[in-house]
């Protein structure tokens, strides 16, 4: 009787986990200004999917017939899982020489040392360098575009550029049309509104305090709502672009979030197309967080994608991708 009741409790818990996982898919359609709390579930996706897998294996071990349904439900989360961990088969095109190497890096205002950051960036020899969280008070140069907190530097000719978020937001984004050997590409540097959180806010003893949880939510939900308005402005530059687009930067959002679905709409995630391994790009909270991305139009072929976990020059890791312009 005891084990039967325990199984019933576990079954109810497992179904609840699946419902929460399904809710994360709703972020593709439900904006934060309508239900900001739903976007919070995207942060818990890795933990929810691990629970789902462990419980499914438990039911298989117990030889329960409904384990088949639980196992089949994992197909619904195949792509959401790949946005965190992916293994792309190496094809002949991956061995091709790319036309464009793109580096995006949130440098955290040089808190780990500017000399080390600059040395690393120079060593990558990228065609386009996108930087977030950089003081940008200096004058513009021909190869360099600066707006508050964001920079673009390129080896190629900049045709035009414009700021996309012109209000007093803490986030900032802009686009630049760049002539790459006769082919113009619109490059969008994204830095969505930051949360201004501190890792101490996530300490377990503080999360047991309801007041602390309310404070945490009061930081996060309004920021998600600010992202929605910023995304509308960025999407306009993408949707009206007469050129293929590369969209990259710090989204301050994880995969399976409203931000991911809507910024990446009609674009391809270079990590899904050409990446291998773990995509987490933010390491300061000791939990797996993917905040930095590179997307491209479908006419631009991703050849390689790398999150450089070998260096700690910021609270973010650099992200590098190579592309073939078709």
XYZ file of N, CA, C and O in Angstrom, residues 159-312:
616
model
N 28.714 50.363 -44.648
C 27.905 51.153 -45.586
C 27.024 52.147 -44.837
O 26.934 53.319 -45.183
N 26.345 51.665 -43.802
C 25.482 52.512 -42.979
C 25.265 51.835 -41.637
O 25.502 50.643 -41.496
N 24.771 52.609 -40.676
C 24.456 52.026 -39.370
C 23.437 52.915 -38.676
O 23.297 54.106 -38.994
N 22.712 52.330 -37.718
C 21.713 53.099 -36.973
C 21.447 52.438 -35.634
O 21.441 51.207 -35.529
N 21.199 53.263 -34.636
C 20.851 52.766 -33.317
C 19.408 52.282 -33.333
O 18.540 52.874 -33.985
N 19.148 51.193 -32.629
C 17.807 50.607 -32.617
C 17.056 50.885 -31.328
O 15.824 50.872 -31.313
N 17.761 51.103 -30.227
C 17.112 51.404 -28.953
C 17.627 52.769 -28.509
O 18.749 52.894 -28.021
N 16.817 53.796 -28.713
C 17.273 55.168 -28.518
C 16.791 55.788 -27.214
O 17.110 56.932 -26.910
N 15.993 55.039 -26.434
C 15.519 55.591 -25.168
C 16.603 55.433 -24.094
O 17.747 55.118 -24.391
N 16.238 55.626 -22.859
C 17.222 55.579 -21.782
C 17.344 54.187 -21.169
O 17.656 54.037 -19.990
N 17.127 53.167 -21.984
C 17.258 51.787 -21.515
C 18.708 51.490 -21.168
O 19.637 52.091 -21.718
N 18.897 50.524 -20.283
C 20.254 50.080 -19.962
C 20.770 49.139 -21.028
O 21.967 48.976 -21.189
N 19.852 48.522 -21.779
C 20.249 47.719 -22.929
C 20.448 48.612 -24.130
O 19.983 49.755 -24.167
N 21.175 48.126 -25.115
C 21.426 48.928 -26.311
C 21.692 48.000 -27.482
O 22.364 46.976 -27.325
N 21.173 48.351 -28.663
C 21.384 47.531 -29.865
C 21.458 48.447 -31.078
O 20.889 49.546 -31.074
N 22.153 47.994 -32.106
C 22.228 48.748 -33.348
C 22.462 47.786 -34.496
O 22.788 46.615 -34.296
N 22.267 48.284 -35.731
C 22.608 47.478 -36.897
C 23.642 48.216 -37.734
O 23.761 49.442 -37.674
N 24.389 47.443 -38.501
C 25.346 48.008 -39.455
C 25.291 47.180 -40.732
O 25.352 45.950 -40.678
N 25.146 47.834 -41.866
C 25.214 47.162 -43.165
C 26.674 47.175 -43.612
O 27.285 48.246 -43.745
N 27.224 45.987 -43.834
C 28.655 45.839 -44.090
C 28.877 45.186 -45.445
O 28.254 44.167 -45.772
N 29.755 45.782 -46.236
C 30.107 45.262 -47.566
C 31.235 44.242 -47.402
O 32.379 44.600 -47.128
N 30.894 42.961 -47.550
C 31.889 41.892 -47.430
C 32.216 41.388 -48.826
O 31.499 40.575 -49.406
N 33.283 41.911 -49.391
C 33.740 41.502 -50.728
C 32.624 41.600 -51.762
O 32.400 40.680 -52.560
N 31.896 42.704 -51.737
C 30.847 42.933 -52.723
C 29.476 42.434 -52.319
O 28.491 42.708 -53.014
N 29.382 41.722 -51.208
C 28.090 41.245 -50.710
C 27.770 41.989 -49.421
O 28.570 41.971 -48.488
N 26.614 42.632 -49.374
C 26.245 43.403 -48.193
C 25.473 42.529 -47.214
O 24.548 41.807 -47.586
N 25.877 42.604 -45.959
C 25.250 41.841 -44.878
C 24.849 42.825 -43.779
O 25.622 43.717 -43.429
N 23.629 42.681 -43.277
C 23.205 43.498 -42.140
C 23.581 42.770 -40.851
O 23.103 41.665 -40.589
N 24.422 43.391 -40.049
C 24.863 42.812 -38.785
C 24.191 43.569 -37.645
O 24.272 44.801 -37.581
N 23.520 42.831 -36.760
C 22.813 43.442 -35.635
C 23.511 43.036 -34.341
O 23.644 41.850 -34.040
N 23.986 44.036 -33.613
C 24.626 43.804 -32.311
C 23.563 43.983 -31.228
O 23.013 45.077 -31.057
N 23.278 42.908 -30.505
C 22.183 42.910 -29.530
C 22.728 42.917 -28.105
O 23.591 42.108 -27.755
N 22.211 43.832 -27.315
C 22.447 43.810 -25.866
C 21.133 44.199 -25.203
O 20.818 45.381 -25.040
N 20.346 43.178 -24.862
C 19.058 43.446 -24.245
C 19.234 43.898 -22.797
O 20.268 43.651 -22.174
N 18.203 44.544 -22.286
C 18.194 45.088 -20.930
C 18.785 44.097 -19.924
O 18.305 42.964 -19.790
N 19.824 44.474 -19.189
C 20.383 43.578 -18.166
C 19.499 43.550 -16.923
O 18.719 44.471 -16.672
N 19.661 42.496 -16.122
C 18.826 42.316 -14.940
C 19.368 43.041 -13.706
O 18.642 43.276 -12.756
N 20.635 43.380 -13.705
C 21.262 43.999 -12.535
C 21.076 43.122 -11.288
O 20.740 43.611 -10.215
N 21.296 41.832 -11.474
C 21.212 40.896 -10.358
C 22.616 40.646 -9.804
O 23.613 40.907 -10.471
N 22.664 40.102 -8.611
C 23.931 39.676 -8.029
C 23.792 38.220 -7.634
O 22.731 37.789 -7.179
N 24.866 37.458 -7.817
C 24.769 36.022 -7.563
C 24.399 35.695 -6.124
O 23.857 34.628 -5.844
N 24.654 36.629 -5.203
C 24.276 36.387 -3.812
C 22.763 36.285 -3.656
O 22.259 35.687 -2.698
N 22.012 36.855 -4.626
C 20.554 36.800 -4.565
C 20.033 35.390 -4.805
O 18.870 35.095 -4.528
N 20.888 34.511 -5.332
C 20.477 33.149 -5.656
C 20.939 32.131 -4.609
O 20.813 30.932 -4.828
N 21.505 32.627 -3.504
C 21.929 31.714 -2.458
C 20.723 30.998 -1.862
O 19.669 31.599 -1.658
N 20.881 29.701 -1.595
C 19.765 28.868 -1.157
C 19.096 29.406 0.102
O 17.872 29.443 0.208
N 19.877 29.867 1.045
C 19.301 30.345 2.306
C 18.452 31.591 2.091
O 17.480 31.836 2.828
N 18.796 32.385 1.068
C 18.003 33.574 0.773
C 16.741 33.224 0.001
O 15.715 33.885 0.128
N 16.832 32.170 -0.840
C 15.676 31.769 -1.625
C 14.588 31.148 -0.750
O 13.450 30.990 -1.173
N 14.926 30.776 0.487
C 13.924 30.244 1.418
C 13.076 31.363 2.014
O 12.026 31.113 2.594
N 13.554 32.591 1.874
C 12.843 33.752 2.398
C 11.907 34.284 1.319
O 12.347 34.710 0.256
N 10.596 34.260 1.584
C 9.622 34.699 0.588
C 9.864 36.139 0.153
O 9.713 36.496 -1.012
N 10.272 36.990 1.098
C 10.538 38.383 0.763
C 11.669 38.518 -0.242
O 11.606 39.353 -1.150
N 12.704 37.682 -0.083
C 13.835 37.716 -1.009
C 13.416 37.227 -2.393
O 13.872 37.741 -3.415
N 12.544 36.218 -2.417
C 12.052 35.708 -3.705
C 11.239 36.786 -4.412
O 11.379 37.002 -5.620
N 10.396 37.503 -3.663
C 9.603 38.583 -4.250
C 10.510 39.676 -4.818
O 10.238 40.239 -5.883
N 11.602 39.967 -4.097
C 12.562 40.966 -4.585
C 13.209 40.510 -5.893
O 13.376 41.295 -6.831
N 13.560 39.218 -5.937
C 14.170 38.657 -7.137
C 13.220 38.754 -8.322
O 13.599 39.183 -9.418
N 11.965 38.382 -8.099
C 10.967 38.437 -9.171
C 10.710 39.872 -9.613
O 10.467 40.123 -10.800
N 10.784 40.807 -8.670
C 10.547 42.214 -9.019
C 11.649 42.763 -9.920
O 11.450 43.749 -10.624
N 12.825 42.130 -9.894
C 13.900 42.490 -10.817
C 13.675 41.854 -12.189
O 13.933 42.481 -13.224
N 13.208 40.625 -12.190
C 13.230 39.818 -13.405
C 12.037 40.061 -14.325
O 12.216 40.264 -15.528
N 10.823 40.038 -13.785
C 9.644 40.164 -14.647
C 9.613 41.510 -15.392
O 9.389 41.537 -16.604
N 9.854 42.655 -14.727
C 9.886 43.920 -15.477
C 10.969 43.948 -16.556
O 10.802 44.591 -17.598
N 12.080 43.248 -16.309
C 13.140 43.201 -17.319
C 12.692 42.396 -18.530
O 12.954 42.773 -19.679
N 12.007 41.274 -18.287
C 11.433 40.521 -19.404
C 10.482 41.402 -20.210
O 10.464 41.348 -21.447
N 9.698 42.217 -19.525
C 8.742 43.088 -20.205
C 9.453 44.168 -21.011
O 9.014 44.520 -22.113
N 10.572 44.674 -20.483
C 11.384 45.642 -21.239
C 11.975 44.991 -22.478
O 12.060 45.615 -23.548
N 12.364 43.725 -22.362
C 12.893 42.992 -23.518
C 11.879 42.947 -24.650
O 12.237 43.066 -25.829
N 10.609 42.751 -24.306
C 9.572 42.646 -25.342
C 9.549 43.901 -26.215
O 9.478 43.810 -27.448
N 9.620 45.073 -25.585
C 9.600 46.321 -26.348
C 10.876 46.492 -27.170
O 10.835 46.981 -28.305
N 12.008 46.078 -26.624
C 13.268 46.194 -27.359
C 13.302 45.244 -28.551
O 13.826 45.585 -29.619
N 12.736 44.057 -28.365
C 12.697 43.070 -29.452
C 11.907 43.599 -30.636
O 12.274 43.366 -31.799
N 10.827 44.313 -30.389
C 10.020 44.868 -31.485
C 10.859 45.780 -32.368
O 10.753 45.748 -33.596
N 11.712 46.593 -31.753
C 12.553 47.517 -32.513
C 13.637 46.767 -33.286
O 13.960 47.113 -34.427
N 14.200 45.743 -32.662
C 15.240 44.955 -33.332
C 14.641 44.167 -34.489
O 15.216 44.088 -35.575
N 13.464 43.574 -34.261
C 12.824 42.779 -35.311
C 12.501 43.627 -36.528
O 12.563 43.147 -37.665
N 12.163 44.889 -36.320
C 11.859 45.770 -37.451
C 13.069 45.911 -38.366
O 12.949 45.880 -39.596
N 14.260 46.043 -37.766
C 15.489 46.162 -38.570
C 15.797 44.867 -39.307
O 16.396 44.877 -40.390
N 15.388 43.731 -38.721
C 15.603 42.432 -39.371
C 14.587 42.218 -40.486
O 14.929 41.889 -41.626
N 13.319 42.424 -40.163
C 12.244 42.124 -41.111
C 12.268 43.033 -42.329
O 11.869 42.622 -43.424
N 12.720 44.275 -42.165
C 12.745 45.225 -43.281
C 14.104 45.272 -43.973
O 14.300 46.077 -44.890
N 15.022 44.416 -43.558
C 16.361 44.441 -44.149
C 16.337 43.957 -45.598
O 15.786 42.894 -45.899
N 16.932 44.711 -46.523
C 17.046 44.246 -47.911
C 18.206 43.266 -48.098
O 18.408 42.746 -49.192
N 18.937 43.003 -47.015
C 20.124 42.154 -47.079
C 19.999 40.972 -46.112
O 19.205 41.011 -45.175
N 20.798 39.925 -46.336
C 20.870 38.848 -45.338
C 21.351 39.403 -44.008
O 22.067 40.413 -43.961
N 20.964 38.743 -42.929
C 21.199 39.272 -41.591
C 22.049 38.315 -40.756
O 21.879 37.091 -40.817
N 22.963 38.888 -39.986
C 23.617 38.174 -38.886
C 23.251 38.909 -37.611
O 23.466 40.125 -37.493
N 22.653 38.203 -36.682
C 22.188 38.759 -35.421
C 22.987 38.113 -34.298
O 23.018 36.889 -34.178
N 23.652 38.912 -33.480
C 24.512 38.333 -32.453
C 24.581 39.246 -31.249
O 24.314 40.452 -31.333
N 24.958 38.643 -30.113
C 25.170 39.445 -28.925
C 24.672 38.779 -27.659
O 24.456 37.563 -27.608
N 24.474 39.593 -26.640
C 24.046 39.144 -25.317
C 22.546 39.406 -25.192
O 22.115 40.548 -25.050
N 21.757 38.318 -25.231
C 20.299 38.450 -25.161
C 19.812 38.587 -23.717
O 18.646 38.873 -23.493
N 20.687 38.359 -22.748
C 20.281 38.319 -21.343
C 19.053 37.429 -21.157
O 18.155 37.735 -20.360
N 19.022 36.346 -21.893
C 17.912 35.389 -21.851
C 18.439 34.034 -22.283
O 19.373 33.945 -23.090
N 17.807 32.993 -21.771
C 18.235 31.633 -22.074
C 17.446 31.078 -23.259
O 16.445 31.665 -23.683
N 17.871 29.937 -23.819
C 17.064 29.282 -24.853
C 15.685 28.920 -24.296
O 15.506 28.757 -23.091
N 14.728 28.799 -25.192
C 13.340 28.463 -24.837
C 12.619 29.636 -24.185
O 11.509 29.482 -23.679
N 13.236 30.807 -24.196
C 12.606 32.010 -23.650
C 11.873 32.753 -24.766
O 12.059 32.487 -25.958
N 11.060 33.714 -24.376
C 10.375 34.569 -25.345
C 11.395 35.282 -26.231
O 11.217 35.407 -27.446
N 12.494 35.739 -25.613
C 13.518 36.467 -26.352
C 14.144 35.590 -27.433
O 14.338 36.029 -28.572
N 14.471 34.351 -27.070
C 15.100 33.444 -28.035
C 14.171 33.182 -29.209
O 14.569 33.290 -30.372
N 12.943 32.807 -28.922
C 11.994 32.467 -29.983
C 11.747 33.643 -30.923
O 11.668 33.468 -32.141
N 11.618 34.835 -30.368
C 11.191 35.968 -31.184
C 12.338 36.710 -31.854
O 12.169 37.215 -32.964
N 13.495 36.775 -31.237
C 14.644 37.342 -31.940
C 15.125 36.402 -33.039
O 15.577 36.828 -34.100
N 15.027 35.094 -32.781
C 15.515 34.113 -33.747
C 14.501 33.713 -34.800
O 14.796 32.856 -35.641
N 13.319 34.315 -34.788
C 12.270 33.953 -35.746
C 12.768 34.126 -37.190
O 13.321 35.165 -37.565
N 12.595 33.089 -37.999
C 13.001 33.070 -39.419
C 14.515 33.151 -39.614
O 14.986 33.361 -40.737
N 15.276 33.016 -38.542
C 16.731 32.951 -38.634
C 17.179 31.585 -38.126
O 16.407 30.840 -37.542
N 18.436 31.242 -38.376
C 18.959 29.961 -37.890
C 19.996 30.199 -36.802
O 20.841 31.087 -36.907
N 19.881 29.413 -35.764
C 20.830 29.444 -34.657
C 22.097 28.727 -35.114
O 22.073 27.535 -35.421
N 23.208 29.454 -35.179
C 24.452 28.861 -35.676
C 24.897 27.688 -34.815
O 25.545 26.758 -35.310
N 24.553 27.698 -33.531
C 24.913 26.585 -32.658
C 24.186 25.311 -33.075
O 24.777 24.228 -33.091
N 22.899 25.415 -33.415
C 22.150 24.246 -33.853
C 22.675 23.728 -35.184
O 22.686 22.522 -35.430
N 23.116 24.638 -36.044
C 23.567 24.246 -37.380
C 24.986 23.703 -37.387
O 25.299 22.798 -38.173
N 25.851 24.221 -36.522
C 27.267 23.855 -36.639
C 27.987 23.691 -35.303
O 29.201 23.500 -35.289
N 27.255 23.739 -34.197
C 27.903 23.677 -32.897
C 27.947 22.284 -32.318
O 27.158 21.416 -32.671
N 28.879 22.083 -31.413
C 29.018 20.812 -30.701
C 29.284 21.081 -29.223
O 29.978 22.032 -28.873
N 28.733 20.210 -28.390
C 29.000 20.313 -26.969
C 27.998 21.193 -26.240
O 26.846 21.319 -26.641
N 28.469 21.835 -25.171
C 27.621 22.645 -24.306
C 27.676 24.101 -24.751
O 28.742 24.641 -25.012
N 26.504 24.735 -24.809
C 26.430 26.100 -25.332
C 26.449 27.170 -24.243
O 26.394 28.359 -24.559
N 26.504 26.790 -22.965
C 26.434 27.779 -21.885
C 27.564 28.801 -22.033
O 28.719 28.442 -22.239
N 27.203 30.079 -21.941
C 28.180 31.146 -22.200
C 28.348 32.105 -21.033
O 29.109 33.059 -21.122
N 27.622 31.861 -19.930
C 27.720 32.712 -18.744
C 28.047 31.822 -17.556
O 27.349 30.837 -17.299
N 29.102 32.148 -16.827
C 29.599 31.214 -15.810
C 29.579 31.764 -14.395
O 29.927 31.062 -13.446
N 29.126 32.985 -14.184
C 29.311 33.615 -12.880
C 28.422 33.023 -11.791
O 28.767 33.079 -10.615
N 27.270 32.451 -12.152
C 26.345 31.935 -11.139
C 26.503 30.437 -10.901
O 25.739 29.840 -10.168
N 27.477 29.816 -11.544
C 27.769 28.390 -11.365
C 26.596 27.495 -11.778
O 26.463 26.370 -11.300
N 25.729 27.998 -12.633
C 24.642 27.195 -13.194
C 24.704 27.344 -14.711
O 25.218 28.345 -15.220
N 24.225 26.353 -15.467
C 24.326 26.441 -16.932
C 23.392 27.500 -17.507
O 22.172 27.365 -17.454
N 23.968 28.574 -18.023
C 23.182 29.644 -18.633
C 23.756 29.968 -20.004
O 24.946 30.277 -20.130
N 22.925 29.902 -21.002
C 23.313 30.349 -22.335
C 22.641 31.690 -22.588
O 21.418 31.772 -22.716
N 23.443 32.743 -22.652
C 22.914 34.090 -22.842
C 23.380 34.729 -24.139
O 22.795 35.714 -24.588
N 24.446 34.195 -24.739
C 25.076 34.814 -25.913
C 24.839 33.939 -27.146
O 25.011 32.717 -27.090
N 24.503 34.586 -28.266
C 24.046 33.847 -29.456
C 24.592 34.473 -30.728
O 24.946 35.655 -30.763
N 24.593 33.643 -31.782
C 24.824 34.139 -33.139
C 23.796 33.471 -34.042
O 23.750 32.239 -34.145
N 22.957 34.269 -34.672
C 21.954 33.797 -35.627
C 22.298 34.339 -37.009
O 23.010 35.339 -37.144
N 21.744 33.710 -38.036
C 21.944 34.214 -39.395
C 20.739 33.899 -40.264
O 19.952 32.989 -39.962
N 20.596 34.658 -41.343
C 19.589 34.331 -42.352
C 19.911 32.971 -42.954
O 21.060 32.521 -42.942
N 18.892 32.332 -43.517
C 19.091 30.985 -44.061
C 19.975 30.975 -45.302
O 20.486 29.932 -45.699
N 20.175 32.139 -45.917
C 21.062 32.219 -47.082
C 22.531 32.317 -46.683
O 23.414 32.311 -47.542
N 22.802 32.414 -45.401
C 24.173 32.434 -44.883
C 24.405 31.116 -44.151
O 23.697 30.794 -43.205
N 25.387 30.345 -44.592
C 25.601 29.001 -44.061
C 26.584 29.003 -42.893
O 27.749 29.365 -43.068
N 26.158 28.591 -41.692
C 27.107 28.452 -40.588
C 28.029 27.250 -40.812
O 27.562 26.150 -41.105
N 29.318 27.472 -40.704
C 30.295 26.397 -40.889
C 30.849 25.888 -39.556
O 31.186 24.717 -39.436
N 30.953 26.769 -38.586
C 31.471 26.360 -37.282
C 30.923 27.294 -36.216
O 30.528 28.430 -36.503
N 30.898 26.787 -34.980
C 30.401 27.574 -33.844
C 31.149 27.115 -32.606
O 31.293 25.919 -32.366
N 31.616 28.082 -31.830
C 32.414 27.729 -30.654
C 32.146 28.703 -29.512
O 32.176 29.917 -29.701
N 31.852 28.150 -28.341
C 31.883 28.930 -27.100
C 33.237 28.634 -26.466
O 33.519 27.492 -26.108
N 34.070 29.645 -26.367
C 35.446 29.419 -25.908
C 35.491 29.345 -24.384
O 35.703 30.346 -23.689
N 35.296 28.119 -23.861
C 35.327 27.910 -22.415
C 36.750 27.878 -21.854
O 36.929 27.727 -20.641
N 37.744 28.030 -22.724
C 39.135 27.927 -22.270
C 39.639 29.208 -21.618
O 40.708 29.214 -20.996
N 38.894 30.307 -21.768
C 39.351 31.584 -21.212
C 38.290 32.174 -20.289
O 37.103 32.033 -20.523
N 38.752 32.816 -19.242
C 37.866 33.561 -18.349
C 38.357 35.000 -18.302
O 39.210 35.366 -17.493
